[in-house]
CSV table of C-alpha atoms in Angstrom, one decimal:
chain,number,residue,atom,x,y,z
Q,1,MET,CA,0.0,0.0,0.0
Q,2,LYS,CA,2.8,2.4,0.9
Q,3,LYS,CA,4.7,1.5,-2.3
Q,4,SER,CA,1.7,2.4,-4.5
Q,5,LYS,CA,1.4,5.8,-2.8
Q,6,VAL,CA,5.0,6.6,-3.6
Q,7,VAL,CA,4.5,5.7,-7.2
Q,8,LEU,CA,1.4,7.8,-7.5
Q,9,ALA,CA,3.2,10.8,-6.0
Q,10,ILE,CA,6.1,10.4,-8.5
Q,11,VAL,CA,3.6,10.3,-11.4
Q,12,LEU,CA,1.8,13.4,-10.3
Q,13,ALA,CA,5.1,15.3,-9.9
Q,14,VAL,CA,6.1,14.3,-13.5
Q,15,VAL,CA,2.8,15.6,-14.9
Q,16,LEU,CA,3.2,18.9,-13.1
Q,17,LEU,CA,6.7,19.4,-14.4
Q,18,ILE,CA,5.6,18.6,-18.0
Q,19,ALA,CA,2.8,21.3,-17.6
Q,20,VAL,CA,5.3,23.9,-16.4
Q,21,TRP,CA,7.8,23.1,-19.3
Q,22,ASN,CA,5.2,23.1,-22.0
Q,23,VAL,CA,2.9,26.0,-21.0
Q,24,PRO,CA,4.8,29.3,-21.0
Q,25,THR,CA,2.0,31.2,-19.3
Q,26,PHE,CA,1.5,28.5,-16.6
Q,27,SER,CA,0.4,29.8,-13.2
Q,28,TRP,CA,-2.0,28.8,-10.5
Q,29,PHE,CA,-4.5,31.4,-11.6
Q,30,SER,CA,-5.2,32.5,-15.1
Q,31,ARG,CA,-4.4,36.2,-16.0
Q,32,PRO,CA,-4.7,37.1,-19.7
Q,33,HIS,CA,-2.0,39.5,-20.9
Q,34,SER,CA,-4.7,41.9,-22.2
Q,35,GLN,CA,-5.8,42.5,-18.6
Q,36,ASN,CA,-2.4,43.0,-17.0
Q,37,GLY,CA,-1.4,46.1,-15.1
Q,38,ALA,CA,-4.5,48.3,-15.0
Q,39,GLN,CA,-6.9,46.1,-13.0
Q,40,ALA,CA,-7.4,43.0,-10.8
Q,41,VAL,CA,-9.8,40.6,-12.4
Q,42,LEU,CA,-11.8,37.7,-11.0
Q,43,GLY,CA,-13.5,35.5,-13.5
Q,44,GLY,CA,-13.0,33.6,-16.8
Q,45,SER,CA,-9.8,33.6,-18.7
Q,46,ASN,CA,-11.4,35.7,-21.5
Q,47,GLY,CA,-12.7,38.3,-19.1
Q,48,ALA,CA,-16.3,37.1,-19.2
Q,49,TYR,CA,-18.3,37.4,-16.0
Q,50,SER,CA,-15.3,39.2,-14.5
Q,51,ILE,CA,-15.3,41.8,-11.7
Q,52,ASN,CA,-12.8,44.6,-12.4
Q,53,ALA,CA,-11.3,46.5,-9.5
Q,54,TYR,CA,-10.1,49.8,-11.0
Q,55,ASN,CA,-9.2,52.7,-8.7
Q,56,GLY,CA,-11.0,55.4,-10.6
Q,57,TYR,CA,-8.8,54.5,-13.5
Q,58,ASN,CA,-9.0,56.8,-16.5
Q,59,VAL,CA,-12.3,58.3,-15.6
Q,60,SER,CA,-12.8,62.0,-16.6
Q,61,ILE,CA,-15.2,64.2,-14.6
Q,62,ALA,CA,-16.8,67.6,-15.2
Q,63,THR,CA,-19.2,69.4,-12.9
Q,64,TYR,CA,-21.9,71.8,-14.0
Q,65,PRO,CA,-23.9,74.1,-11.6
Q,66,SER,CA,-27.7,74.7,-11.6
Q,67,ASN,CA,-30.0,77.1,-9.9
Q,68,ASP,CA,-33.1,74.8,-10.0
Q,69,GLY,CA,-31.8,71.3,-10.4
Q,70,PHE,CA,-33.3,71.0,-13.9
Q,71,THR,CA,-31.4,73.4,-16.1
Q,72,TYR,CA,-27.6,73.1,-15.9
Q,73,SER,CA,-24.9,75.4,-17.1
Q,74,THR,CA,-23.0,74.3,-20.2
Q,75,THR,CA,-19.7,75.5,-18.7
Q,76,ALA,CA,-18.0,73.3,-16.2
Q,77,THR,CA,-17.0,74.7,-12.8
Q,78,THR,CA,-14.5,73.9,-10.1
Q,79,ASN,CA,-16.3,76.1,-7.6
Q,80,TYR,CA,-18.4,73.8,-5.4
Q,81,SER,CA,-18.6,76.1,-2.4
Q,82,GLY,CA,-21.5,78.2,-1.2
Q,83,SER,CA,-21.9,81.5,0.6
Q,84,ASN,CA,-24.9,82.8,2.6
Q,85,ILE,CA,-27.3,80.2,1.2
Q,86,PRO,CA,-30.8,81.0,2.7
Q,87,ASN,CA,-32.5,78.6,5.0
Q,88,ASN,CA,-34.2,75.7,3.3
Q,89,ASN,CA,-32.5,76.4,0.0
Q,90,ARG,CA,-30.3,74.2,-2.2
Q,91,LYS,CA,-27.2,74.5,-4.4
Q,92,TYR,CA,-27.4,72.0,-7.3
Q,93,PHE,CA,-24.6,70.3,-9.3
Q,94,LYS,CA,-24.3,67.7,-12.1
Q,95,THR,CA,-21.0,65.8,-12.2
Q,96,THR,CA,-20.5,63.9,-15.5
Q,97,LEU,CA,-18.4,60.8,-15.3
Q,98,THR,CA,-16.9,59.2,-18.4
Q,99,ASN,CA,-15.3,55.8,-18.2
Q,100,ASN,CA,-12.4,55.8,-20.6
Q,101,SER,CA,-10.7,52.8,-19.2
Q,102,GLY,CA,-11.9,50.3,-21.8
Q,103,GLY,CA,-13.4,48.0,-19.1
Q,104,GLU,CA,-16.3,47.9,-16.7
Q,105,GLN,CA,-15.7,49.4,-13.2
Q,106,ASN,CA,-17.4,50.7,-10.1
Q,107,VAL,CA,-16.8,54.4,-9.4
Q,108,SER,CA,-17.5,56.6,-6.4
Q,109,LEU,CA,-17.6,60.4,-6.2
Q,110,TYR,CA,-16.1,62.2,-3.1
Q,111,ALA,CA,-15.7,65.7,-1.8
Q,112,ARG,CA,-12.0,66.1,-0.8
Q,113,THR,CA,-12.6,68.5,2.0
Q,114,LEU,CA,-15.9,69.8,3.3
Q,115,SER,CA,-15.6,72.8,5.7
Q,116,ILE,CA,-18.4,74.4,7.6
Q,117,PRO,CA,-18.0,77.5,9.9
Q,118,THR,CA,-19.1,76.7,13.4
Q,119,ALA,CA,-21.6,79.7,13.3
Q,120,ASN,CA,-23.7,77.6,10.9
Q,121,ASN,CA,-24.4,75.1,13.6
Q,122,GLY,CA,-24.1,72.1,11.2
Q,123,SER,CA,-27.1,72.9,9.0
Q,124,LEU,CA,-25.7,71.2,5.9
Q,125,ALA,CA,-26.7,68.0,4.2
Q,126,ILE,CA,-25.6,66.5,0.9
Q,127,GLY,CA,-28.1,64.6,-1.2
Q,128,VAL,CA,-28.1,62.7,-4.5
Q,129,ASN,CA,-31.0,62.4,-7.0
Q,130,GLY,CA,-29.4,60.2,-9.6
Q,131,PRO,CA,-28.3,57.7,-10.7
Q,132,THR,CA,-29.0,56.5,-7.1
Q,133,ARG,CA,-30.7,58.3,-4.3
Q,134,SER,CA,-29.0,59.1,-1.0
Q,135,TYR,CA,-29.1,61.8,1.7
Q,136,HIS,CA,-26.5,62.5,4.4
Q,137,ASP,CA,-27.2,65.1,7.1
Q,138,TYR,CA,-24.2,66.6,8.8
Q,139,SER,CA,-26.2,68.5,11.4
Q,140,THR,CA,-25.3,66.1,14.2
Q,141,LEU,CA,-21.7,65.5,13.0
Q,142,ALA,CA,-20.9,69.2,12.7
Q,143,ALA,CA,-21.2,70.2,16.3
Q,144,ASP,CA,-18.8,70.8,19.2
Q,145,THR,CA,-19.5,67.3,20.6
Q,146,ALA,CA,-21.5,64.2,19.9
Q,147,ASP,CA,-22.6,62.0,22.8
Q,148,ALA,CA,-22.6,58.2,23.1
Q,149,THR,CA,-24.1,55.8,25.7
Q,150,ARG,CA,-22.6,52.5,26.7
Q,151,ASP,CA,-25.6,50.2,27.3
Q,152,ALA,CA,-23.7,47.6,29.3
Q,153,MET,CA,-23.5,46.5,32.9
Q,154,ARG,CA,-20.5,45.0,34.7
Q,155,ILE,CA,-21.0,41.8,36.6
Q,156,TYR,CA,-18.5,40.5,39.2
Q,157,PHE,CA,-18.0,36.9,40.3
Q,158,GLN,CA,-16.0,35.6,43.3
Q,159,LYS,CA,-14.7,32.1,43.9
Q,160,PRO,CA,-13.2,31.2,47.3
Q,161,LYS,CA,-9.6,30.2,47.3
Q,162,SER,CA,-10.7,27.0,49.0
Q,163,ALA,CA,-12.8,26.1,45.9
Q,164,PRO,CA,-16.1,24.2,46.4
Q,165,ASP,CA,-16.5,20.8,44.8
Q,166,GLY,CA,-16.1,21.0,41.0
Q,167,TRP,CA,-14.7,24.6,40.9
Q,168,ALA,CA,-11.0,24.0,40.9
Q,169,GLY,CA,-10.4,25.7,37.5
Q,170,THR,CA,-9.2,29.2,36.8
Q,171,GLU,CA,-11.4,30.2,33.8
Q,172,PHE,CA,-15.1,30.9,34.2
Q,173,TYR,CA,-18.0,32.0,32.0
Q,174,ILE,CA,-21.3,33.8,32.3
Q,175,CYS,CA,-24.2,32.6,30.2
Q,176,TRP,CA,-27.0,35.2,29.8
Q,177,ASN,CA,-30.2,35.6,28.0
Q,178,GLU,CA,-33.0,38.1,27.6
Q,179,ASP,CA,-36.6,37.4,28.6
Q,180,THR,CA,-39.3,39.9,29.5
Q,181,ASN,CA,-41.1,37.3,31.5
Q,182,THR,CA,-38.8,37.4,34.6
Q,183,SER,CA,-40.7,34.5,36.3
Q,184,ILE,CA,-38.9,32.0,34.1
Q,185,ALA,CA,-35.2,31.4,33.5
Q,186,SER,CA,-35.3,31.3,29.6
Q,187,LEU,CA,-32.1,29.2,29.7
Q,188,ASP,CA,-32.2,25.5,29.1
Q,189,SER,CA,-30.3,23.2,31.4
Q,190,THR,CA,-27.0,23.4,29.6
Q,191,GLY,CA,-27.4,27.1,28.6
Q,192,SER,CA,-27.2,26.2,24.9
Q,193,ASN,CA,-29.7,28.9,24.0
Q,194,GLY,CA,-27.9,31.7,25.8
Q,195,THR,CA,-24.8,33.7,25.0
Q,196,TYR,CA,-21.5,32.8,26.7
Q,197,TYR,CA,-19.0,35.5,27.7
Q,198,LYS,CA,-15.6,34.6,29.2
Q,199,MET,CA,-15.0,36.4,32.4
Q,200,THR,CA,-11.8,38.4,33.0
Q,201,TYR,CA,-9.6,37.8,36.1
Q,202,CYS,CA,-9.2,40.9,38.2
Q,203,GLY,CA,-7.1,39.8,41.2
Q,204,GLU,CA,-7.3,38.3,44.6
Q,205,LYS,CA,-9.1,40.0,47.6
Q,206,ASP,CA,-10.4,38.8,50.9
Q,207,ASN,CA,-9.4,35.2,50.2
Q,208,TYR,CA,-11.3,35.2,46.9
Q,209,TYR,CA,-10.4,35.0,43.3
Q,210,ASN,CA,-12.3,37.7,41.5
Q,211,TYR,CA,-13.6,38.0,37.9
Q,212,TYR,CA,-15.7,40.5,35.9
Q,213,VAL,CA,-17.6,40.7,32.6
Q,214,ASP,CA,-19.6,43.3,30.8
Q,215,ILE,CA,-22.9,42.2,29.4
Q,216,PRO,CA,-25.8,44.1,27.8
Q,217,LYS,CA,-28.1,45.8,30.2
Q,218,THR,CA,-31.0,44.0,28.5
Q,219,ALA,CA,-29.8,40.7,30.0
Q,220,THR,CA,-32.4,39.4,32.5
Q,221,HIS,CA,-31.2,35.9,33.4
Q,222,ALA,CA,-27.7,34.4,33.8
Q,223,PHE,CA,-25.7,31.7,35.4
Q,224,PHE,CA,-21.9,31.2,36.0
Q,225,ALA,CA,-20.1,28.0,34.8
Q,226,CYS,CA,-16.7,26.4,34.7
Q,227,GLU,CA,-14.9,26.2,31.4
Q,228,ASN,CA,-16.3,23.6,29.1
Q,229,TRP,CA,-18.5,22.3,31.8
Q,230,ALA,CA,-21.1,20.7,29.4
Q,231,GLU,CA,-19.2,20.8,26.1
Q,232,GLY,CA,-20.1,17.9,23.8
Q,233,LYS,CA,-22.6,16.4,26.3
Q,234,GLN,CA,-26.3,15.9,26.1
Q,235,GLN,CA,-28.3,16.7,29.2
Q,236,SER,CA,-28.8,13.0,29.8
Q,237,ASP,CA,-25.0,12.5,29.8
Q,238,LEU,CA,-24.2,15.0,32.5
Q,239,THR,CA,-23.2,13.6,35.8
Q,240,ALA,CA,-23.8,15.1,39.3
Q,241,ASP,CA,-20.3,16.5,39.2
Q,242,ASN,CA,-21.0,18.2,35.9
Q,243,TRP,CA,-24.1,20.0,37.4
Q,244,LYS,CA,-22.0,21.3,40.3
Q,245,LYS,CA,-19.8,23.1,37.8
Q,246,ARG,CA,-22.5,25.7,37.0
Q,247,THR,CA,-24.6,27.9,39.3
Q,248,GLN,CA,-28.3,28.1,39.6
Q,249,THR,CA,-29.9,30.7,37.2
Q,250,ILE,CA,-29.9,34.2,38.6
Q,251,LYS,CA,-33.2,36.0,37.6
Q,252,ASN,CA,-34.2,39.6,37.1
Q,253,LEU,CA,-30.6,41.0,36.9
Q,254,TYR,CA,-31.4,44.6,36.1
Q,255,GLY,CA,-34.4,44.7,38.4
Q,256,ALA,CA,-32.4,43.4,41.3
Q,257,GLY,CA,-30.3,46.6,41.3
Q,258,GLN,CA,-27.7,45.7,38.8
Q,259,SER,CA,-27.2,48.6,36.4
Q,260,GLN,CA,-24.6,50.5,34.4
Q,261,LEU,CA,-23.4,52.4,37.5
Q,262,GLN,CA,-24.3,49.9,40.2
Q,263,SER,CA,-22.2,46.8,39.9
Q,264,LYS,CA,-23.1,43.6,41.8
Q,265,ILE,CA,-20.8,40.8,43.0
Q,266,TYR,CA,-22.0,37.2,43.1
Q,267,LYS,CA,-20.1,35.1,45.6
Q,268,LEU,CA,-19.9,31.3,45.0
Q,269,THR,CA,-20.9,29.1,47.9
Q,270,SER,CA,-20.3,25.5,48.7
Q,271,THR,CA,-24.1,24.8,48.8
Q,272,ILE,CA,-25.8,22.7,46.1
Q,273,ASP,CA,-29.3,23.6,45.1
Q,274,TYR,CA,-31.1,21.2,42.8
Q,275,GLY,CA,-27.7,19.9,41.6
Q,276,ASN,CA,-26.2,23.4,40.9
Q,277,THR,CA,-23.9,25.4,43.1
Q,278,LYS,CA,-25.5,28.4,44.7
Q,279,VAL,CA,-24.3,32.0,44.9
Q,280,GLU,CA,-25.0,34.3,47.8
Q,281,THR,CA,-28.2,36.3,47.6
Q,282,PRO,CA,-28.8,39.1,47.6
Q,283,PRO,CA,-25.5,40.1,45.9
Q,284,ASP,CA,-23.2,42.8,47.3
Q,285,SER,CA,-22.9,46.2,45.6
Q,286,VAL,CA,-19.3,47.2,44.6
Q,287,ASP,CA,-17.7,50.3,43.1
Q,288,GLY,CA,-16.6,48.8,39.8
Q,289,ALA,CA,-15.2,50.6,36.8
Q,290,CYS,CA,-18.2,51.8,34.9
Q,291,ILE,CA,-18.8,54.5,32.2
Q,292,ASN,CA,-22.3,55.0,30.9
Q,293,HIS,CA,-22.2,58.3,29.0
Q,294,PHE,CA,-19.3,59.9,27.1
Q,295,TYR,CA,-18.3,61.9,24.1
Q,296,SER,CA,-18.2,60.0,20.8
Q,297,SER,CA,-16.6,62.9,19.0
Q,298,ILE,CA,-15.2,66.4,19.8
Q,299,PHE,CA,-14.2,69.3,17.5
Q,300,VAL,CA,-11.4,71.5,18.9
Q,301,LYS,CA,-9.7,74.4,17.0
Q,302,THR,CA,-6.0,75.1,17.5
Q,303,GLY,CA,-5.3,77.9,19.9
Q,304,SER,CA,-8.0,76.9,22.3
Q,305,THR,CA,-8.6,74.1,24.8
Q,306,TYR,CA,-11.5,71.8,25.6
Q,307,ASN,CA,-12.4,70.1,28.9
Q,308,ALA,CA,-13.5,66.5,27.9
Q,309,GLY,CA,-13.6,65.3,31.5
Q,310,LEU,CA,-16.5,63.0,32.4
Q,311,ASP,CA,-17.0,64.9,35.6
Q,312,GLN,CA,-18.2,67.9,33.5
Q,313,THR,CA,-21.9,67.0,34.0
Q,314,THR,CA,-22.9,70.3,32.5
Q,315,LYS,CA,-21.4,69.3,29.2
Q,316,ILE,CA,-22.1,65.6,29.2
Q,317,PRO,CA,-25.7,64.9,30.2
Q,318,THR,CA,-26.1,62.3,32.9
Q,319,ARG,CA,-28.4,59.3,32.3
Q,320,GLU,CA,-31.8,59.7,33.9
Q,321,GLY,CA,-31.8,58.4,37.5
Q,322,TYR,CA,-28.0,59.0,38.0
Q,323,THR,CA,-25.9,61.9,39.3
Q,324,SER,CA,-22.8,60.8,37.5
Q,325,ASN,CA,-21.5,59.3,34.2
Q,326,TYR,CA,-18.9,57.0,35.7
Q,327,ILE,CA,-17.7,55.0,38.7
Q,328,GLY,CA,-14.0,54.8,39.5
Q,329,THR,CA,-10.9,57.0,39.0
Q,330,LEU,CA,-10.7,58.6,35.6
Q,331,GLU,CA,-7.6,58.7,33.4
Q,332,TYR,CA,-7.2,60.3,29.9
Q,333,TYR,CA,-4.7,59.5,27.2
Q,334,SER,CA,-4.0,60.9,23.7
Q,335,GLY,CA,-3.7,58.5,20.8
Q,336,ASP,CA,-1.5,61.0,18.9
Q,337,THR,CA,0.3,63.8,20.7
Q,338,ASN,CA,1.1,65.4,17.3
Q,339,VAL,CA,-2.7,66.2,17.1
Q,340,PHE,CA,-3.5,66.9,20.8
Q,341,THR,CA,-2.3,66.4,24.3
Q,342,VAL,CA,-4.6,65.8,27.3
Q,343,ASP,CA,-4.2,66.2,31.0
Q,344,LYS,CA,-4.2,62.7,32.4
Q,345,THR,CA,-6.3,63.7,35.5
Q,346,THR,CA,-8.6,66.5,34.3
Q,347,GLY,CA,-9.3,65.5,30.7
Q,348,VAL,CA,-8.4,69.0,29.3
Q,349,ILE,CA,-7.5,68.8,25.7
Q,350,THR,CA,-4.8,71.1,24.2
Q,351,PRO,CA,-4.6,71.0,20.4
Q,352,VAL,CA,-1.2,70.7,18.7
Q,353,GLY,CA,-1.9,70.5,15.0
Q,354,ALA,CA,-4.8,69.9,12.6
Q,355,GLY,CA,-5.9,66.3,12.2
Q,356,GLU,CA,-7.8,63.5,13.9
Q,357,ALA,CA,-6.7,61.3,16.9
Q,358,THR,CA,-8.4,59.2,19.5
Q,359,LEU,CA,-9.0,60.2,23.1
Q,360,TYR,CA,-8.9,57.2,25.5
Q,361,THR,CA,-11.0,57.7,28.7
Q,362,LYS,CA,-10.3,55.0,31.3
Q,363,ALA,CA,-12.1,54.3,34.5
Q,364,VAL,CA,-10.2,52.3,37.1
Q,365,GLY,CA,-12.4,50.6,39.7
Q,366,SER,CA,-11.9,51.3,43.4
Q,367,SER,CA,-13.1,47.8,44.5
Q,368,TYR,CA,-10.8,45.8,42.2
Q,369,SER,CA,-8.0,46.3,39.7
Q,370,ASP,CA,-10.4,46.2,36.7
Q,371,SER,CA,-10.9,49.0,34.3
Q,372,GLN,CA,-13.2,50.1,31.5
Q,373,GLN,CA,-12.2,52.3,28.5
Q,374,VAL,CA,-14.2,54.3,25.9
Q,375,GLU,CA,-12.8,56.0,22.8
Q,376,THR,CA,-13.6,59.5,21.5
Q,377,THR,CA,-12.6,60.9,18.1
Q,378,VAL,CA,-11.0,64.3,18.5
Q,379,LYS,CA,-11.0,66.4,15.4
Q,380,VAL,CA,-8.6,69.4,15.5
Q,381,THR,CA,-9.0,72.1,12.9
Q,382,ALA,CA,-6.7,75.0,12.1
Q,383,ALA,CA,-9.6,77.4,11.9
Q,384,ASP,CA,-13.0,77.9,13.6
Q,385,ASN,CA,-14.6,75.4,11.2
Q,386,TYR,CA,-15.9,71.9,11.2
Q,387,VAL,CA,-13.8,70.0,8.7
Q,388,PHE,CA,-14.7,66.6,7.1
Q,389,ASN,CA,-12.3,64.8,4.8
Q,390,ASP,CA,-13.1,62.5,1.9
Q,391,VAL,CA,-16.9,62.9,2.1
Q,392,PRO,CA,-18.8,60.4,-0.1
Q,393,ILE,CA,-21.3,62.0,-2.5
Q,394,VAL,CA,-22.3,58.8,-4.3
Q,395,LYS,CA,-20.7,55.3,-4.0
Q,396,ASN,CA,-20.3,52.3,-6.3
Q,397,VAL,CA,-21.7,53.6,-9.6
Q,398,LYS,CA,-21.4,50.7,-12.0
Q,399,MET,CA,-20.0,51.9,-15.4
Q,400,ALA,CA,-19.6,50.0,-18.6
Q,401,ALA,CA,-16.6,50.6,-20.9
Q,402,ASN,CA,-16.8,54.1,-22.5
Q,403,GLU,CA,-20.1,54.8,-20.6
Q,404,THR,CA,-21.0,58.3,-19.4
Q,405,VAL,CA,-23.1,58.8,-16.2
Q,406,ASP,CA,-24.5,62.0,-14.7
Q,407,VAL,CA,-24.4,62.3,-10.9
Q,408,ASN,CA,-27.1,64.8,-9.9
Q,409,TRP,CA,-26.3,66.1,-6.4
Q,410,TYR,CA,-27.0,69.0,-4.1
Q,411,VAL,CA,-26.1,70.8,-0.9
Q,412,ILE,CA,-29.1,71.9,1.2
Q,413,ASN,CA,-29.3,74.3,4.1
Q,414,ASN,CA,-31.5,72.6,6.7
Q,415,SER,CA,-31.4,75.5,9.2
Q,416,PRO,CA,-34.9,77.1,9.7
Q,417,THR,CA,-33.3,80.5,10.4
Q,418,THR,CA,-29.5,80.6,9.6
Q,419,ALA,CA,-27.8,81.2,6.3
Q,420,LEU,CA,-25.3,78.6,5.3
Q,421,THR,CA,-21.7,79.1,4.2
Q,422,TYR,CA,-19.4,76.1,3.4
Q,423,THR,CA,-16.5,75.2,1.2
Q,424,ILE,CA,-15.6,72.1,-0.8
Q,425,ASP,CA,-12.0,72.1,-2.0
Q,426,GLU,CA,-12.3,69.4,-4.7
Q,427,VAL,CA,-14.5,66.7,-6.1
Q,428,TYR,CA,-12.8,63.5,-7.2
Q,429,VAL,CA,-13.5,59.9,-8.2
Q,430,SER,CA,-12.2,56.7,-6.6
Q,431,ASN,CA,-13.3,53.1,-6.5
């Protein structure tokens, strides 16, 4: 049997060598010479049914203005900006794209730089009427700040150093599910219809090993389990020792006081309840590391500073029912000190140069060594403007070889009272 395999391998090697010697264009994937260089092609050797990936290759563009969106100038323009556009008025353009590449491709149209003075309060939107329809409102993006909420709650789990029967491992999981009917567990015996999250170790304290995990605040039922406690086993196959390796189901998590800013710790006991290990009830409250409301983006101009601290409750609205946005000690870090620096303790941002970088806000828990971090995009501009780079006007317009397509787009002032002024430096095509 072994000898026949060796012979077969030799025969296959000879066939391969003959193919290489006799086929000059031999390769693992066919690539016709007529399609070399300008594009990547997936499909038949003759180009049929292929997908061409040009990068806006050999596409000419010309943009024509219009006052009404129906009649366009016959003279192309490179002035895409607008000044003192009245409220609820539009500025229309038609950009003609011509595919001179000789092959089919997908083309997108972008504005290189869109700049809006802060006095306009972000009243600008860009819309497209053809060949596809789209609409993008910048009123929430062009603002000093945009807020975000982290809809998660932190759960803690404690295991005694003198582990109860079946809990000798070091990795543990929480299995949670959602159910509006809090009178039932909504988890089957092995937790197979729930969602498993691995818990993170956060040190030793008071003769316990401690773990934490963040799960959605919509979770209503959960249990803790040892690693792989029921993997590959049917319910009928599980032994009494298997059942000890998970806790009983904990019901009504959020209603029991667990929240985004009120963490609970569930302590494992040595008591068995209907085959499962019990946890202490009610759970204790702890000061974990929690952030529930923060900035998702901030605009700052050079020459000024901005206080991004989460203790600035007049700037970051608190969640209803809470007097704070966080628990723990806060720390702030800059992702690029060439764009901005930030005071580690206060969160005050000092711009350095125009650009974008990430602000990392970290809450360190007071009860344990765990932490939680959120990220904010900080956009530093050289002037008192909101600046957006590479703004899509229309994306993925499919163009046949030598085809011409008109993109009909507009800028609209959505403000009910304020005139709009904006600039667009350039309109360009890409893939």
